[in-house]
XYZ file of C-alpha atoms in Angstrom:
260
model
C -0.239 0.032 -0.256
C 1.222 3.489 -0.932
C 1.392 6.246 1.591
C 1.151 9.794 0.923
C 1.826 12.211 3.537
C 0.692 15.757 2.367
C 1.485 19.256 3.937
C 1.254 17.501 7.431
C 1.747 20.015 10.348
C 1.126 19.588 14.066
C 0.748 22.608 16.723
C -0.225 21.404 20.342
C -2.774 23.290 22.153
C -1.383 26.016 24.448
C 2.200 25.912 22.769
C 3.552 28.544 20.820
C 6.014 26.247 18.824
C 4.901 23.981 15.740
C 5.982 20.634 16.682
C 5.636 19.490 12.746
C 5.396 22.020 10.054
C 4.567 21.136 6.292
C 5.664 17.490 6.028
C 5.175 15.804 2.407
C 6.566 12.443 1.690
C 5.533 9.832 -0.266
C 6.300 6.235 0.319
C 6.039 3.168 -1.861
C 4.516 -0.372 -1.071
C 7.285 -2.498 0.332
C 9.523 0.442 1.103
C 11.571 0.578 4.304
C 11.962 4.308 5.392
C 13.787 5.472 8.612
C 13.207 8.779 10.305
C 15.974 10.385 12.373
C 16.575 13.896 13.716
C 17.581 15.804 16.981
C 15.714 14.538 20.305
C 12.217 16.400 20.344
C 11.942 17.236 16.414
C 8.399 15.440 16.159
C 9.562 11.739 14.934
C 7.080 10.113 17.429
C 4.606 12.543 16.831
C 4.734 12.042 12.893
C 4.494 8.369 13.336
C 1.474 8.665 15.749
C -0.397 10.676 13.205
C 0.130 8.173 10.676
C -0.890 5.419 12.967
C -4.212 7.512 13.551
C -3.459 7.804 17.323
C -2.887 11.691 16.761
C -4.228 14.225 14.282
C -2.483 16.878 12.170
C -3.382 20.414 12.641
C -3.179 20.770 8.992
C -2.434 18.549 6.082
C -3.776 14.867 5.501
C -2.139 11.325 5.115
C -3.541 8.430 2.769
C -3.127 4.942 2.626
C -3.885 3.678 -1.163
C -5.751 6.899 -1.700
C -7.929 6.676 1.639
C -7.647 9.094 4.106
C -6.446 8.185 7.581
C -8.870 9.358 10.210
C -8.230 6.880 12.787
C -6.331 3.794 13.643
C -6.840 0.946 11.311
C -5.702 -2.748 11.050
C -4.048 -1.661 7.891
C -1.394 0.020 10.200
C 0.407 -1.824 13.077
C 2.193 0.025 15.579
C 5.402 -1.414 17.751
C 6.848 0.706 20.450
C 10.039 0.699 22.571
C 8.116 -0.980 25.344
C 7.093 -4.689 24.218
C 3.748 -4.056 26.169
C 3.285 -7.928 26.685
C 1.014 -9.239 29.147
C 2.932 -11.068 32.126
C 0.164 -13.377 32.697
C 0.031 -14.615 29.276
C 2.652 -16.770 27.864
C 4.623 -16.093 24.451
C 1.893 -17.784 22.264
C -1.269 -16.303 24.057
C 0.566 -12.604 23.972
C 0.943 -13.310 19.919
C -2.471 -14.459 19.602
C -4.025 -11.304 21.795
C -4.340 -9.003 19.147
C -5.926 -11.411 16.869
C -8.621 -12.538 19.263
C -9.523 -8.839 19.898
C -10.154 -8.605 15.921
C -12.160 -11.716 15.891
C -9.979 -13.598 13.823
C -10.952 -17.448 13.706
C -9.267 -19.558 16.136
C -7.806 -21.525 13.325
C -6.436 -18.859 11.614
C -4.916 -17.400 14.974
C -2.918 -20.682 15.263
C -1.850 -20.561 11.778
C -0.422 -17.044 11.788
C 1.106 -17.210 15.293
C 2.838 -20.907 14.365
C 3.976 -18.712 11.003
C 5.350 -15.876 12.660
C 6.655 -17.409 15.918
C 8.867 -19.386 13.601
C 9.803 -16.428 11.642
C 11.198 -14.844 14.652
C 12.687 -17.953 15.724
C 10.561 -18.242 19.020
C 8.414 -21.281 18.057
C 10.362 -23.515 20.901
C 9.429 -21.028 23.482
C 5.814 -20.607 22.733
C 5.053 -22.131 26.213
C 7.382 -19.809 28.165
C 6.079 -16.759 30.177
C 7.008 -13.352 29.667
C 9.371 -13.434 32.800
C 11.256 -16.649 31.570
C 12.439 -14.935 28.385
C 15.022 -12.346 27.794
C 14.382 -8.522 26.498
C 15.150 -9.188 22.978
C 13.014 -12.274 22.802
C 10.112 -9.892 24.494
C 10.469 -7.641 21.493
C 10.506 -10.454 19.003
C 7.455 -11.964 20.637
C 6.309 -8.323 20.217
C 7.353 -8.214 16.587
C 5.464 -11.618 16.190
C 2.286 -10.225 17.672
C 2.338 -7.146 15.210
C 3.095 -9.225 12.115
C 0.192 -11.389 12.959
C -2.279 -8.958 12.752
C -1.576 -9.028 8.852
C -1.607 -4.999 8.308
C 0.703 -3.945 5.178
C 2.199 -1.162 6.913
C 4.341 -1.616 9.960
C 5.158 1.572 12.074
C 7.983 1.326 14.861
C 8.938 3.754 17.314
C 12.524 3.105 18.356
C 11.789 -0.808 19.325
C 15.390 -1.747 19.866
C 16.717 1.296 22.069
C 16.442 -0.248 25.310
C 18.339 -3.290 24.313
C 21.892 -3.951 24.589
C 23.920 -3.766 21.380
C 24.458 -7.344 20.753
C 20.803 -8.016 20.891
C 20.024 -4.926 19.062
C 22.288 -5.994 16.097
C 20.557 -9.415 15.807
C 17.019 -7.903 15.975
C 18.157 -5.735 13.237
C 19.324 -8.504 11.138
C 16.192 -10.370 11.869
C 13.950 -7.301 11.087
C 15.542 -6.896 7.637
C 14.780 -10.748 6.952
C 11.226 -10.448 7.858
C 10.666 -7.263 5.990
C 12.340 -8.944 2.713
C 10.243 -12.245 3.198
C 6.933 -10.267 3.957
C 6.903 -7.297 1.823
C 5.269 -5.118 4.121
C 6.014 -1.188 4.222
C 8.156 -0.033 7.393
C 8.294 3.259 8.851
C 10.821 3.116 11.423
C 11.809 6.013 13.834
C 15.182 5.803 15.566
C 17.763 7.860 17.239
C 20.734 5.647 15.895
C 21.877 6.789 12.251
C 23.995 3.460 11.784
C 20.386 1.588 12.786
C 19.034 3.521 9.780
C 21.904 3.059 7.416
C 21.478 -0.731 8.139
C 17.825 -0.931 7.650
C 16.677 1.757 5.229
C 15.849 2.407 1.574
C 15.516 6.172 2.611
C 16.279 8.078 5.585
C 14.447 10.983 6.414
C 16.134 13.441 8.367
C 14.012 15.902 10.419
C 15.012 19.216 11.614
C 13.834 20.895 14.849
C 11.612 24.048 15.942
C 9.658 23.345 13.864
C 10.012 19.838 12.824
C 10.293 19.675 8.894
C 12.009 17.551 6.365
C 15.678 18.721 6.321
C 16.984 16.020 3.824
C 15.950 12.573 2.497
C 18.853 10.344 1.693
C 18.615 7.531 -0.878
C 20.963 4.643 1.124
C 21.525 2.808 -1.983
C 23.670 0.103 -0.628
C 23.379 -3.704 -1.204
C 22.135 -5.732 1.199
C 23.051 -7.527 3.534
C 24.873 -4.458 4.827
C 28.179 -4.314 6.876
C 28.636 -1.524 9.049
C 32.169 -1.604 8.732
C 32.258 -1.508 4.891
C 33.657 1.812 3.495
C 30.462 2.799 1.424
C 28.637 2.058 4.887
C 30.548 4.460 6.713
C 30.312 7.028 3.938
C 26.698 7.330 4.063
C 26.547 7.269 8.022
C 29.022 10.061 8.213
C 26.958 11.997 5.535
C 23.781 11.559 7.548
C 25.441 12.199 11.132
C 26.762 15.307 9.709
C 23.508 16.605 8.412
C 21.902 15.580 11.840
C 24.682 17.075 14.078
C 24.134 20.410 12.057
C 20.575 20.657 12.994
C 21.578 19.677 16.895
C 23.901 22.730 16.720
C 21.675 24.818 14.930
C 18.832 24.187 17.718
C 21.370 24.655 20.423
C 22.499 28.255 19.262
C 18.822 29.080 18.825
C 18.223 28.292 22.644
C 20.982 30.258 23.363
C 19.934 33.333 21.694
C 16.876 33.082 23.094
C 18.120 32.698 26.444
C 20.154 35.589 25.915
C 17.126 37.880 25.122
C 15.186 36.720 27.813
């Protein structure tokens, strides 16, 4: 499903600052987009608007030419916190969303088995949440999201609370799963390295207000090595862009304080 973001702006009530301003972006079906930028630049706000969990002050978003006005089964959200139910085991957690959507039991079992095997957790299906590691919990949450069968997967820094070794493994797993499923992924991250590893294109947001500063076409063959010269060049270019935005924001804050 193609996603079209048209001139989206967002200002929160009681705030003089625009969180997002005039965001426009076309996302092709099956594309992997990463969104990076300084802290507080509106990355998560943009993702929430696409999910239908928040609403733009101005502008519109369309999925397959249908305007987004609310959450929908065509868009599945995965947050930093896994939000698993501790009283349910791995299999029950994975099936929970499908039960709420009224998916027939036989189909629940089929999807749960398929995606638990895909995330390499089938042998752990009867384990409780307390018996598995943080990385396994995130893989359980990913399997639960995939089971909902939405063509668009929205991910808000899902690996940021994990150690580096676990994060590297999950990035590789996600890339493999994305290639197998053909889903459209929009992935918010604070890690430029993570974005270069995963994305087809990387959207850099500026701050104050949050708007698109630059869009980078990664253009590197997969699978990617983070020690390859080409990888490091792309990473350097994007880091430089992000760092310029951070420095600009810091200077604006300093100038504002001097005038106050």
